[in-house]
Amino acid sequence: MATTLPATVTAAQTGPRSAELLGQVARLADLEDSPVEQMRAEALGATTRGVVAYGEYQSGGWWTTSLLNHSGDPHDVVIGDGRPQPTSLLEDMPATARFLDSLGLDFMYVRLARLEPHSYLWEHRDYAELRDTGRHRLHIPLVTNPSAVLVTAGARVHMAAGSLWRLTPSQAHGVCNTTGPDRIHLVADVYADDAYQLLATRPHLRDGDATDLPEMTAAERAGLLAKAGQLAELGFTGAAEQTLLRAFYTYALPEGGAYDLIAELHAGRRADADVSRWRAAKAHLLARP
Amino acid sequence: MPTTVLPPTELTPLEELAHAHRPAQLAVLGDLVHALSATTAVTHLLVRGSLATGTADRLSDVDLVVAVRDDRLPALMDSLDALMSTTFGTLLPGWRDTIVGNLGGAGFVYLLPHDGHLLQLDLYLCPTSAVGALRRRIGPRLLWQGPGADEPADADTQQRTARHLARAAQVPADCGHLLVQAMVLHAMLRKRLARGQQYIAYGLLHDLNATCRDVIRTALVPHSRHHGWYHLPDEVGRTSTGRQCLAELTQALTSPPVPTMAQADEALARIVRLAQRIAPHATDSLTNEITAYRAYQQHEEGLA
């Protein structure tokens, strides 16, 4: 077994949002260096970058390649319930296959996810379209950097390499890799069973894993809208929208707050079609029709 | 005749091969033209340097002149960092280029992560009223010209824009800007060393050491009336921290005038180290960028 469960949870989990945060993202186990290094080498040497999927959720730069899915084709990245089979890519990644096997989990879907520099997955919820079976998403960071963070529950979390992490994707979250280089995670969706419960005995965060984001002041809100407004006035509407979308990674906004900012920008420009478009996007991305 | 940056609709196999293997900078140049021609504020886009002359190599930068309607230039200058960051993913805010000659506008240098490397983008913003003189002086190649490019701004607008440019040039750099300057100069220095251009490397190392001096003076004597190398020991050497900083600066000045790659790296490391001690707010706000910058340079070194 390449994982080690923590004997005790010693990390500071005392922030105001810590309980909610721990329910959404946590370290479950530490990983031995050697298998992680071998999986890293296999991921970096993979013969394909995969495909860009879920385009409406991202700024671009989010590539996924399937390792366990229902067709065996690594470029089939449609997520779905059922019992998956190894793809042809996993057959060329023996260390990764051994590691997955050692976990003894009931996998639903496993993939390699590459997030390029300057890439953002906007605030969203996952699993909305799937049936309501207990399932969890595990992350094994293979290549990462400090600017690659997950934002959820008003906090920014850097998933460091060397641990196995659990993310609850049915809660609103977003991911970014601001400066690069590329971030590569092994991402496994698993069904909740006894093996998972054993692995998830002591979810925890360590000091420095999470940073609470500040609330946005009225002056900061006005300044950000002014900056976006100037970009839009110059004709750079996409850049204006991206400026506001990024507020999600800087401030603790109410759910969907970045989308509301964009709708407000367009309302000020009397661009009614754009207001409607972003209200619809908010409902779709956050699975709240 | 404008240079075409978009691929022709029908290519021969040989042209397809040439297009597929064109320098990465040409693809970035095409994206810049596409993005900047979307605004009615821009009237001309012109390329200069090695991309214009066909002498670009893997390390070449992208030199683009952006002519902007006089009345819109201040707004575009204010929005440039946000535009470059959101649209292209530039690693750092633009460094106000103090090396480029005065061509009637303002130059900004950006570093762009591209396929695991850092590309250098040199954007020179000039008012449309000055683009004619600029073209006569440096002869860039026209890539794109927007409608109404020949409509001159009135004299008042031209003067207002000139005053805005003059004021912007006078704004003193804070420690955050100086750290950005240090990384950009270091990237330029490494490129010149890789090419064996020792004279330019000498000049850039001098600029890097001057940046080290400016970080020290700005952090420790923010209201100094002196510039350059004058009165440094008197002003900075009053405290123990200041004397330690001066000792580090002296060490920098007594190193070889044309550095090795390792000495160039140490020149940047010294600036970051000093800034962490005397201007921690500046290094804290750029922590991820500094880490990423080093990772890209290490990747480059691995390839070399």
Coordinates of C-alpha atoms in Angstrom, one line a residue:
Chain A
M1 CA 0.0 0.0 0.0
A2 CA 1.5 3.3 -1.0
T3 CA -0.6 5.4 1.4
T4 CA -0.2 6.2 5.0
L5 CA -3.1 7.4 7.2
P6 CA -2.2 10.1 9.7
A7 CA -2.0 8.8 13.2
T8 CA -3.7 11.9 14.6
V9 CA -5.0 15.1 13.1
T10 CA -2.7 17.8 14.3
A11 CA -3.3 20.5 11.8
A12 CA -4.8 23.8 12.7
Q13 CA -8.4 23.7 11.7
T14 CA -9.5 26.7 13.7
G15 CA -10.5 29.3 11.1
P16 CA -14.1 30.6 10.9
R17 CA -14.8 28.6 7.8
S18 CA -12.7 25.5 8.8
A19 CA -15.6 23.1 9.4
E20 CA -17.3 23.9 6.1
L21 CA -14.0 23.8 4.3
L22 CA -12.9 20.5 5.7
G23 CA -16.2 19.0 4.4
Q24 CA -15.3 20.2 0.9
V25 CA -11.5 19.5 0.6
A26 CA -9.1 17.6 2.9
R27 CA -6.0 15.5 2.9
L28 CA -6.9 11.9 3.5
A29 CA -3.5 10.1 3.5
D30 CA 0.2 10.7 2.8
L31 CA 1.8 9.0 -0.1
E32 CA 5.2 7.4 -0.4
D33 CA 7.6 9.3 -2.5
S34 CA 8.6 6.5 -4.8
P35 CA 5.3 5.6 -6.4
V36 CA 4.4 9.3 -6.7
E37 CA 7.7 9.9 -8.5
Q38 CA 7.0 7.0 -10.9
M39 CA 3.5 8.2 -11.6
R40 CA 4.8 11.7 -12.2
A41 CA 7.3 10.4 -14.8
E42 CA 4.5 8.4 -16.5
A43 CA 2.2 11.4 -16.6
L44 CA 4.9 13.7 -18.0
G45 CA 5.7 11.1 -20.6
A46 CA 2.1 10.4 -21.6
T47 CA 1.7 10.2 -25.3
T48 CA -1.3 12.5 -25.4
R49 CA -2.3 15.7 -23.6
G50 CA -5.9 14.5 -23.9
V51 CA -8.8 16.6 -24.9
V52 CA -10.4 19.9 -23.8
A53 CA -13.7 19.1 -22.3
Y54 CA -16.4 21.0 -20.4
G55 CA -15.5 24.1 -22.4
E56 CA -18.3 26.2 -20.8
Y57 CA -16.7 25.7 -17.4
Q58 CA -13.3 27.1 -18.2
S59 CA -11.1 29.8 -19.7
G60 CA -9.2 27.1 -21.8
G61 CA -6.2 25.1 -20.8
W62 CA -8.0 22.3 -18.9
W63 CA -7.0 19.0 -20.6
T64 CA -8.2 15.6 -19.4
T65 CA -7.2 12.0 -20.5
S66 CA -9.1 9.0 -19.3
L67 CA -7.3 6.2 -17.5
L68 CA -10.4 4.2 -16.3
N69 CA -13.6 4.8 -18.3
H70 CA -16.4 2.9 -20.0
S71 CA -15.0 2.7 -23.5
G72 CA -11.3 2.1 -23.0
D73 CA -10.6 5.1 -25.2
P74 CA -8.4 7.7 -23.4
H75 CA -9.9 10.5 -25.4
D76 CA -13.4 9.6 -24.2
V77 CA -13.8 11.9 -21.2
V78 CA -17.5 11.7 -20.6
I79 CA -18.1 11.0 -17.0
G80 CA -20.8 8.5 -16.1
D81 CA -21.9 5.9 -13.6
G82 CA -20.8 2.3 -13.9
R83 CA -17.8 0.0 -13.7
P84 CA -15.0 1.3 -15.8
Q85 CA -12.2 -0.5 -17.7
P86 CA -8.5 0.5 -18.2
T87 CA -7.9 2.7 -21.2
S88 CA -5.1 2.0 -23.6
L89 CA -3.2 4.9 -22.0
L90 CA -3.3 3.3 -18.5
E91 CA -1.9 0.1 -20.0
D92 CA 1.3 2.1 -20.8
M93 CA 1.4 3.4 -17.2
P94 CA 2.2 0.4 -15.0
A95 CA 3.2 2.3 -11.9
T96 CA -0.1 4.3 -12.0
A97 CA -2.1 1.1 -12.5
R98 CA -0.3 -0.5 -9.6
F99 CA -1.0 2.5 -7.4
L100 CA -4.7 2.6 -8.3
D101 CA -5.0 -1.2 -7.7
S102 CA -3.3 -0.8 -4.2
L103 CA -6.1 1.6 -3.1
G104 CA -8.7 -1.1 -3.4
L105 CA -11.4 1.4 -4.2
D106 CA -14.6 1.1 -6.2
F107 CA -13.7 3.4 -9.1
M108 CA -16.3 5.2 -11.2
Y109 CA -13.8 7.1 -13.4
V110 CA -10.1 8.0 -13.3
R111 CA -8.3 10.5 -15.4
L112 CA -5.2 12.7 -15.7
A113 CA -6.1 16.4 -15.6
R114 CA -3.7 19.0 -16.8
L115 CA -4.2 22.6 -16.1
E116 CA -2.0 24.9 -18.1
P117 CA -0.7 28.3 -17.0
H118 CA -3.2 31.1 -17.1
S119 CA -6.1 28.6 -16.9
Y120 CA -9.2 28.9 -14.8
L121 CA -12.1 26.6 -14.1
W122 CA -14.9 29.0 -13.2
E123 CA -17.0 28.5 -10.1
H124 CA -19.2 25.5 -10.6
R125 CA -20.7 22.3 -9.2
D126 CA -20.1 18.8 -10.5
Y127 CA -22.1 15.6 -10.4
A128 CA -25.4 17.5 -10.9
E129 CA -26.3 15.3 -13.9
L130 CA -25.5 12.0 -12.2
R131 CA -27.7 9.8 -10.1
D132 CA -27.6 10.4 -6.3
T133 CA -25.2 7.7 -5.2
G134 CA -22.6 8.4 -2.6
R135 CA -19.4 9.2 -4.4
H136 CA -16.2 11.1 -3.8
R137 CA -13.5 12.7 -5.9
L138 CA -9.9 12.0 -5.0
H139 CA -7.0 14.1 -6.2
I140 CA -3.4 13.0 -6.3
P141 CA -1.2 16.0 -7.3
L142 CA 1.7 14.9 -9.4
V143 CA 3.1 18.2 -10.7
T144 CA 2.0 21.5 -9.2
N145 CA 3.0 25.0 -8.2
P146 CA 1.9 27.4 -5.5
S147 CA -0.3 29.4 -7.8
A148 CA -2.4 26.3 -8.6
V149 CA -5.3 26.5 -6.2
L150 CA -8.8 25.4 -5.5
V151 CA -11.2 27.9 -4.2
T152 CA -14.2 26.8 -2.2
A153 CA -16.1 27.9 0.9
G154 CA -14.4 31.3 0.8
A155 CA -10.9 29.9 1.1
R156 CA -8.0 29.2 -1.2
V157 CA -6.4 25.7 -0.9
H158 CA -3.2 24.6 -2.6
M159 CA -3.3 20.8 -2.9
A160 CA 0.3 19.9 -2.3
A161 CA 2.0 16.9 -3.9
G162 CA 2.7 13.9 -1.6
S163 CA -0.8 13.5 -0.3
L164 CA -4.1 12.0 -1.4
W165 CA -6.9 14.6 -1.2
R166 CA -10.6 14.4 -1.2
L167 CA -12.8 17.0 -2.9
T168 CA -16.6 17.3 -2.6
P169 CA -17.4 18.6 -6.1
S170 CA -21.1 18.9 -5.5
Q171 CA -20.3 22.0 -3.6
A172 CA -19.4 25.2 -5.5
H173 CA -15.7 25.4 -6.3
G174 CA -13.3 26.7 -8.9
V175 CA -9.7 25.9 -9.8
C176 CA -6.9 28.0 -11.3
N177 CA -3.3 27.8 -12.3
T178 CA -2.3 31.5 -12.5
T179 CA 1.4 31.5 -13.2
G180 CA 2.2 28.0 -14.2
P181 CA 4.0 25.8 -15.0
D182 CA 1.5 23.1 -15.8
R183 CA -0.4 21.4 -13.0
I184 CA -1.1 17.7 -13.4
H185 CA -3.3 15.8 -11.1
L186 CA -4.5 12.2 -11.1
V187 CA -8.2 12.5 -10.4
A188 CA -10.3 9.5 -9.3
D189 CA -14.1 9.5 -8.8
V190 CA -15.0 6.7 -6.4
Y191 CA -18.1 5.2 -4.9
A192 CA -18.4 5.3 -1.1
D193 CA -17.7 1.9 0.2
D194 CA -15.9 0.3 3.2
A195 CA -12.5 0.8 1.5
Y196 CA -13.2 4.5 1.0
Q197 CA -14.5 4.9 4.5
L198 CA -11.3 3.4 5.9
L199 CA -9.2 5.7 3.7
A200 CA -11.2 8.7 4.8
T201 CA -11.0 8.1 8.5
R202 CA -9.1 11.2 9.3
P203 CA -9.7 14.1 6.9
H204 CA -7.5 17.0 7.8
L205 CA -5.8 20.1 6.6
R206 CA -2.3 21.2 7.7
D207 CA -1.1 24.7 8.6
G208 CA -0.7 26.7 5.4
D209 CA -2.9 24.4 3.3
A210 CA -5.8 26.9 3.3
T211 CA -6.0 30.7 3.3
D212 CA -9.3 32.5 4.0
L213 CA -10.1 35.0 1.3
P214 CA -11.0 38.5 2.3
E215 CA -14.5 40.0 1.9
M216 CA -14.7 42.4 -1.0
T217 CA -15.2 46.0 0.2
A218 CA -17.6 48.4 -1.5
A219 CA -14.6 50.4 -2.7
E220 CA -12.9 47.3 -4.1
R221 CA -16.1 46.3 -5.9
A222 CA -16.5 49.7 -7.4
G223 CA -12.8 49.7 -8.5
L224 CA -13.1 46.3 -10.1
L225 CA -16.3 47.3 -12.0
A226 CA -14.6 50.5 -13.1
K227 CA -11.6 48.6 -14.4
A228 CA -13.8 46.1 -16.2
G229 CA -15.9 48.9 -17.5
Q230 CA -12.9 50.6 -19.0
L231 CA -11.9 47.4 -20.8
A232 CA -15.4 46.9 -22.1
E233 CA -15.5 50.6 -23.3
L234 CA -12.3 50.0 -25.2
G235 CA -13.9 47.0 -26.9
F236 CA -12.2 44.3 -24.9
T237 CA -15.4 42.7 -23.6
G238 CA -13.9 39.3 -23.0
A239 CA -11.1 40.7 -21.0
A240 CA -13.6 42.7 -18.9
E241 CA -15.5 39.6 -18.1
Q242 CA -12.4 37.6 -17.3
T243 CA -11.3 40.4 -14.9
L244 CA -14.6 40.0 -13.0
L245 CA -14.5 36.2 -13.1
R246 CA -11.1 36.2 -11.4
A247 CA -12.6 38.0 -8.4
F248 CA -13.8 34.6 -7.3
Y249 CA -10.1 33.7 -6.7
T250 CA -9.3 36.9 -4.8
Y251 CA -12.3 37.5 -2.6
A252 CA -14.8 35.5 -0.5
L253 CA -17.9 36.3 -2.7
P254 CA -21.4 35.0 -2.1
E255 CA -22.1 32.0 -4.3
G256 CA -22.2 33.1 -8.0
G257 CA -21.0 36.5 -7.0
A258 CA -18.5 36.8 -9.9
Y259 CA -21.3 36.0 -12.4
D260 CA -23.5 38.7 -10.7
L261 CA -20.6 41.2 -11.1
I262 CA -20.6 40.5 -14.9
A263 CA -24.3 40.8 -15.1
E264 CA -24.0 44.2 -13.3
L265 CA -21.3 45.3 -15.7
H266 CA -23.5 44.5 -18.7
A267 CA -26.6 46.0 -17.1
G268 CA -24.6 49.3 -16.8
R269 CA -23.8 49.1 -20.5
R270 CA -27.5 48.3 -21.3
A271 CA -26.4 45.1 -23.0
D272 CA -29.5 43.1 -22.0
A273 CA -28.6 40.0 -24.0
D274 CA -25.3 39.7 -22.2
V275 CA -27.0 40.2 -18.8
S276 CA -29.4 37.3 -19.7
R277 CA -26.5 35.2 -21.0
W278 CA -24.5 35.5 -17.7
R279 CA -27.6 34.9 -15.5
A280 CA -28.2 31.7 -17.5
A281 CA -24.5 30.7 -17.2
K282 CA -24.7 31.2 -13.4
A283 CA -27.7 28.9 -13.1
H284 CA -26.1 26.3 -15.4
L285 CA -22.6 26.3 -13.8
L286 CA -23.9 26.2 -10.3
A287 CA -26.6 23.7 -11.2
R288 CA -29.3 26.0 -9.7
P289 CA -32.0 26.5 -12.3
Chain B
M1 CA 2.3 46.2 -48.3
P2 CA 1.1 44.9 -44.9
T3 CA 2.6 41.5 -43.8
T4 CA 0.1 38.8 -43.6
V5 CA 0.1 37.0 -40.2
L6 CA -2.9 34.7 -40.8
P7 CA -2.3 31.5 -42.8
P8 CA -3.5 31.6 -46.4
T9 CA -6.7 29.7 -46.9
E10 CA -5.1 27.2 -49.3
L11 CA -1.5 26.0 -48.7
T12 CA 0.8 23.9 -50.8
P13 CA 2.4 21.0 -48.8
L14 CA 5.6 23.0 -48.6
E15 CA 3.8 26.1 -47.3
E16 CA 1.9 23.9 -44.8
L17 CA 5.3 22.6 -43.5
A18 CA 6.6 26.2 -43.2
H19 CA 3.4 27.3 -41.4
A20 CA 3.5 24.4 -39.0
H21 CA 7.2 25.1 -38.1
R22 CA 7.0 28.9 -38.0
P23 CA 8.6 30.5 -34.9
A24 CA 6.4 30.4 -31.8
Q25 CA 6.7 34.1 -31.7
L26 CA 4.8 34.4 -35.0
A27 CA 1.8 32.6 -33.6
V28 CA 1.8 34.9 -30.5
L29 CA 2.2 37.9 -32.8
G30 CA -0.9 36.7 -34.7
D31 CA -2.9 36.5 -31.5
L32 CA -1.8 40.0 -30.5
V33 CA -2.9 41.4 -33.8
H34 CA -6.2 39.6 -33.5
A35 CA -6.8 40.9 -29.9
L36 CA -5.6 44.5 -30.4
S37 CA -7.4 45.0 -33.7
A38 CA -10.7 44.4 -31.9
T39 CA -10.8 47.9 -30.5
T40 CA -11.5 51.0 -32.4
A41 CA -8.9 52.7 -30.2
V42 CA -6.0 51.1 -32.1
T43 CA -5.2 52.5 -35.5
H44 CA -2.0 50.8 -36.6
L45 CA -0.1 47.6 -35.6
L46 CA 3.5 47.4 -36.7
V47 CA 6.2 44.8 -36.2
R48 CA 9.8 45.6 -35.7
G49 CA 13.0 43.7 -34.8
S50 CA 13.9 40.2 -35.9
L51 CA 10.3 39.1 -36.7
A52 CA 10.1 42.0 -39.2
T53 CA 13.5 41.2 -40.7
G54 CA 13.1 37.4 -40.8
T55 CA 16.0 36.8 -38.5
A56 CA 14.1 35.5 -35.4
D57 CA 15.4 32.5 -33.5
R58 CA 14.0 30.5 -30.5
L59 CA 15.0 33.2 -28.1
S60 CA 13.8 36.3 -30.0
D61 CA 11.3 38.6 -28.5
V62 CA 8.1 40.0 -30.1
D63 CA 8.4 43.7 -30.9
L64 CA 5.0 45.3 -31.6
V65 CA 4.2 49.0 -32.1
V66 CA 0.6 49.8 -31.2
A67 CA -0.6 53.2 -32.4
V68 CA -3.6 54.4 -30.4
R69 CA -5.9 57.3 -31.1
D70 CA -4.5 60.1 -29.0
D71 CA -7.7 60.6 -26.9
R72 CA -7.8 56.8 -26.1
L73 CA -4.2 56.3 -25.3
P74 CA -4.4 57.0 -21.5
A75 CA -7.3 54.6 -21.1
L76 CA -5.5 51.8 -23.1
M77 CA -2.3 52.4 -21.1
D78 CA -4.3 52.1 -17.8
S79 CA -5.9 48.9 -19.0
L80 CA -2.9 47.3 -20.7
D81 CA -1.8 45.1 -17.7
A82 CA -5.3 43.8 -17.2
L83 CA -5.7 43.1 -21.0
M84 CA -2.4 41.3 -21.3
S85 CA -3.0 39.3 -18.1
T86 CA -6.6 38.2 -19.0
T87 CA -6.1 37.7 -22.7
F88 CA -2.6 36.3 -22.9
G89 CA -1.7 35.2 -19.4
T90 CA 1.4 37.3 -19.0
L91 CA 3.4 36.3 -15.9
L92 CA 4.1 39.8 -14.5
P93 CA 2.7 43.3 -14.9
G94 CA 4.4 45.2 -17.7
W95 CA 7.8 46.7 -17.0
R96 CA 8.0 50.3 -18.2
D97 CA 10.8 49.9 -20.7
T98 CA 13.6 52.4 -20.0
I99 CA 16.0 50.8 -22.5
V100 CA 13.9 51.5 -25.7
G101 CA 14.5 55.0 -27.3
N102 CA 11.9 57.7 -27.0
L103 CA 9.7 57.3 -30.1
G104 CA 6.9 59.6 -28.8
G105 CA 5.1 57.0 -26.7
A106 CA 5.8 54.4 -24.0
G107 CA 7.3 50.9 -24.1
F108 CA 6.2 48.0 -21.9
V109 CA 7.9 44.6 -21.6
Y110 CA 5.9 41.5 -20.7
L111 CA 7.0 37.9 -20.1
L112 CA 4.6 35.3 -21.4
P113 CA 4.6 31.6 -20.5
H114 CA 4.4 29.8 -23.8
D115 CA 4.8 26.0 -24.2
G116 CA 7.0 25.8 -21.0
H117 CA 9.1 28.8 -22.0
L118 CA 9.0 32.5 -21.3
L119 CA 8.6 34.7 -24.3
Q120 CA 9.4 38.4 -24.2
L121 CA 6.8 40.7 -25.6
D122 CA 7.8 44.3 -26.2
L123 CA 4.8 46.5 -26.8
Y124 CA 5.4 50.1 -27.7
L125 CA 2.3 52.3 -27.4
C126 CA 2.3 55.5 -29.3
P127 CA -0.3 58.1 -30.2
T128 CA -1.6 57.9 -33.7
S129 CA -0.4 61.5 -34.2
A130 CA 3.2 60.3 -33.7
V131 CA 3.1 57.1 -35.7
G132 CA 4.2 58.8 -39.0
A133 CA 7.4 60.1 -37.4
L134 CA 8.0 56.7 -35.7
R135 CA 7.7 54.9 -39.0
R136 CA 10.1 57.2 -40.7
R137 CA 12.6 56.8 -37.9
I138 CA 12.7 53.1 -37.3
G139 CA 10.9 51.6 -40.4
P140 CA 8.7 48.9 -38.8
R141 CA 6.5 46.8 -41.1
L142 CA 2.8 47.5 -41.1
L143 CA 0.7 44.5 -40.1
W144 CA -2.7 46.1 -39.7
Q145 CA -4.4 49.4 -40.2
G146 CA -7.8 50.3 -38.8
P147 CA -10.5 52.5 -40.3
G148 CA -10.0 56.2 -39.6
A149 CA -6.3 55.8 -39.1
D150 CA -5.6 58.9 -41.0
E151 CA -7.9 61.2 -39.0
P152 CA -5.6 63.4 -36.9
A153 CA -6.4 64.4 -33.3
D154 CA -6.7 68.1 -32.7
A155 CA -3.8 70.0 -31.1
D156 CA -5.4 70.1 -27.7
T157 CA -5.9 66.4 -27.5
Q158 CA -2.4 65.8 -28.8
Q159 CA -1.0 68.0 -26.0
R160 CA -3.1 66.3 -23.3
T161 CA -1.9 62.9 -24.4
A162 CA 1.7 64.1 -24.4
R163 CA 1.3 65.5 -20.9
H164 CA -0.2 62.1 -19.8
L165 CA 2.8 60.3 -21.2
A166 CA 5.3 62.7 -19.6
R167 CA 3.6 62.3 -16.2
A168 CA 3.5 58.5 -16.5
A169 CA 7.2 58.5 -17.2
Q170 CA 7.9 60.4 -14.1
V171 CA 6.1 58.1 -11.7
P172 CA 8.8 56.6 -9.4
A173 CA 9.0 52.8 -9.3
D174 CA 8.1 51.2 -6.0
C175 CA 9.8 48.0 -4.8
G176 CA 7.2 45.7 -6.5
H177 CA 7.9 47.4 -9.8
L178 CA 11.6 47.1 -9.2
L179 CA 11.3 43.4 -8.6
V180 CA 9.4 43.1 -11.9
Q181 CA 12.1 45.1 -13.5
A182 CA 14.8 42.8 -12.0
M183 CA 13.1 39.7 -13.4
V184 CA 12.7 41.2 -16.9
L185 CA 16.3 42.4 -17.0
H186 CA 17.5 39.0 -15.8
A187 CA 15.5 37.3 -18.5
M188 CA 17.1 39.7 -21.1
L189 CA 20.5 39.1 -19.6
R190 CA 20.2 35.3 -19.8
K191 CA 19.2 35.5 -23.4
R192 CA 22.2 37.7 -24.3
L193 CA 24.5 35.4 -22.5
A194 CA 23.1 32.4 -24.3
R195 CA 23.8 34.2 -27.5
G196 CA 27.3 35.2 -26.5
Q197 CA 26.5 38.9 -26.8
Q198 CA 28.9 40.1 -24.1
Y199 CA 28.6 43.9 -24.6
I200 CA 24.9 43.9 -24.2
A201 CA 25.2 41.5 -21.3
Y202 CA 27.6 44.0 -19.7
G203 CA 25.0 46.7 -20.0
L204 CA 22.2 44.6 -18.7
L205 CA 24.2 43.4 -15.6
H206 CA 24.9 47.1 -14.9
D207 CA 21.1 47.8 -15.1
L208 CA 20.4 44.8 -12.8
N209 CA 22.9 46.1 -10.2
A210 CA 21.4 49.6 -10.5
T211 CA 18.0 47.9 -9.8
C212 CA 19.6 46.4 -6.7
R213 CA 20.6 49.8 -5.6
D214 CA 17.2 51.2 -6.2
V215 CA 15.5 48.5 -4.2
I216 CA 17.8 49.4 -1.3
R217 CA 17.2 53.1 -1.5
T218 CA 13.5 52.9 -2.2
A219 CA 12.9 50.5 0.8
L220 CA 15.2 52.3 3.3
V221 CA 15.1 55.9 2.2
P222 CA 11.8 56.3 0.4
H223 CA 11.8 60.1 0.4
S224 CA 15.4 60.5 -0.8
R225 CA 16.1 63.5 -2.9
H226 CA 19.1 61.9 -4.5
H227 CA 19.3 59.8 -7.6
G228 CA 21.6 57.2 -8.9
W229 CA 24.7 56.4 -7.0
Y230 CA 25.0 59.8 -5.1
H231 CA 25.0 59.9 -1.3
L232 CA 24.2 56.2 -0.9
P233 CA 26.6 55.6 2.1
D234 CA 25.3 58.7 3.9
E235 CA 21.7 57.9 3.4
V236 CA 21.6 54.1 3.6
G237 CA 24.6 53.4 5.8
R238 CA 23.1 55.0 8.9
T239 CA 21.6 51.7 10.1
S240 CA 22.9 48.2 10.6
T241 CA 20.5 46.9 8.0
G242 CA 21.5 49.6 5.6
R243 CA 25.2 48.8 6.0
Q244 CA 24.5 45.1 5.4
C245 CA 22.6 46.0 2.2
L246 CA 25.5 48.1 1.1
A247 CA 27.9 45.2 1.7
E248 CA 25.8 43.1 -0.6
L249 CA 25.7 45.8 -3.2
T250 CA 29.5 46.2 -3.0
Q251 CA 29.8 42.5 -3.6
A252 CA 27.6 42.8 -6.7
L253 CA 29.7 45.7 -8.1
T254 CA 33.0 43.8 -7.6
S255 CA 31.8 40.7 -9.5
P256 CA 33.0 40.3 -13.1
P257 CA 31.4 42.9 -15.4
V258 CA 30.4 40.2 -17.9
P259 CA 28.8 37.5 -15.9
T260 CA 28.4 33.8 -16.3
M261 CA 24.9 32.5 -16.3
A262 CA 25.3 31.5 -12.6
Q263 CA 26.5 35.0 -11.7
A264 CA 23.5 36.5 -13.5
D265 CA 21.3 34.2 -11.5
E266 CA 23.0 35.3 -8.3
A267 CA 22.5 39.0 -9.2
L268 CA 18.7 38.3 -9.3
A269 CA 18.8 36.1 -6.2
R270 CA 20.6 38.9 -4.3
I271 CA 17.8 41.4 -5.2
V272 CA 15.0 39.0 -4.2
R273 CA 16.9 38.2 -1.0
L274 CA 17.4 41.9 -0.1
A275 CA 13.8 42.7 -0.9
Q276 CA 12.6 39.9 1.3
R277 CA 14.4 41.6 4.2
I278 CA 13.7 45.2 3.6
A279 CA 10.5 45.2 1.5
P280 CA 8.7 42.0 2.4
H281 CA 5.3 43.4 1.3
A282 CA 6.7 43.6 -2.2
T283 CA 8.0 40.0 -2.3
D284 CA 4.9 38.7 -0.6
S285 CA 2.7 40.1 -3.3
L286 CA 4.9 38.5 -6.0
T287 CA 5.7 35.2 -4.3
N288 CA 3.9 33.0 -6.9
E289 CA 5.3 35.0 -9.8
I290 CA 8.9 34.8 -8.5
T291 CA 8.5 31.0 -7.9
A292 CA 7.1 30.5 -11.4
Y293 CA 9.8 32.7 -13.0
R294 CA 12.5 30.5 -11.4
A295 CA 10.7 27.4 -12.5
Y296 CA 10.6 28.6 -16.1
Q297 CA 14.3 29.5 -16.1
Q298 CA 15.2 26.1 -14.6
H299 CA 13.2 24.4 -17.3
E300 CA 15.1 26.5 -19.9
E301 CA 18.4 25.5 -18.2
G302 CA 17.3 21.8 -18.3
L303 CA 16.7 22.1 -22.1
A304 CA 20.1 23.8 -22.6

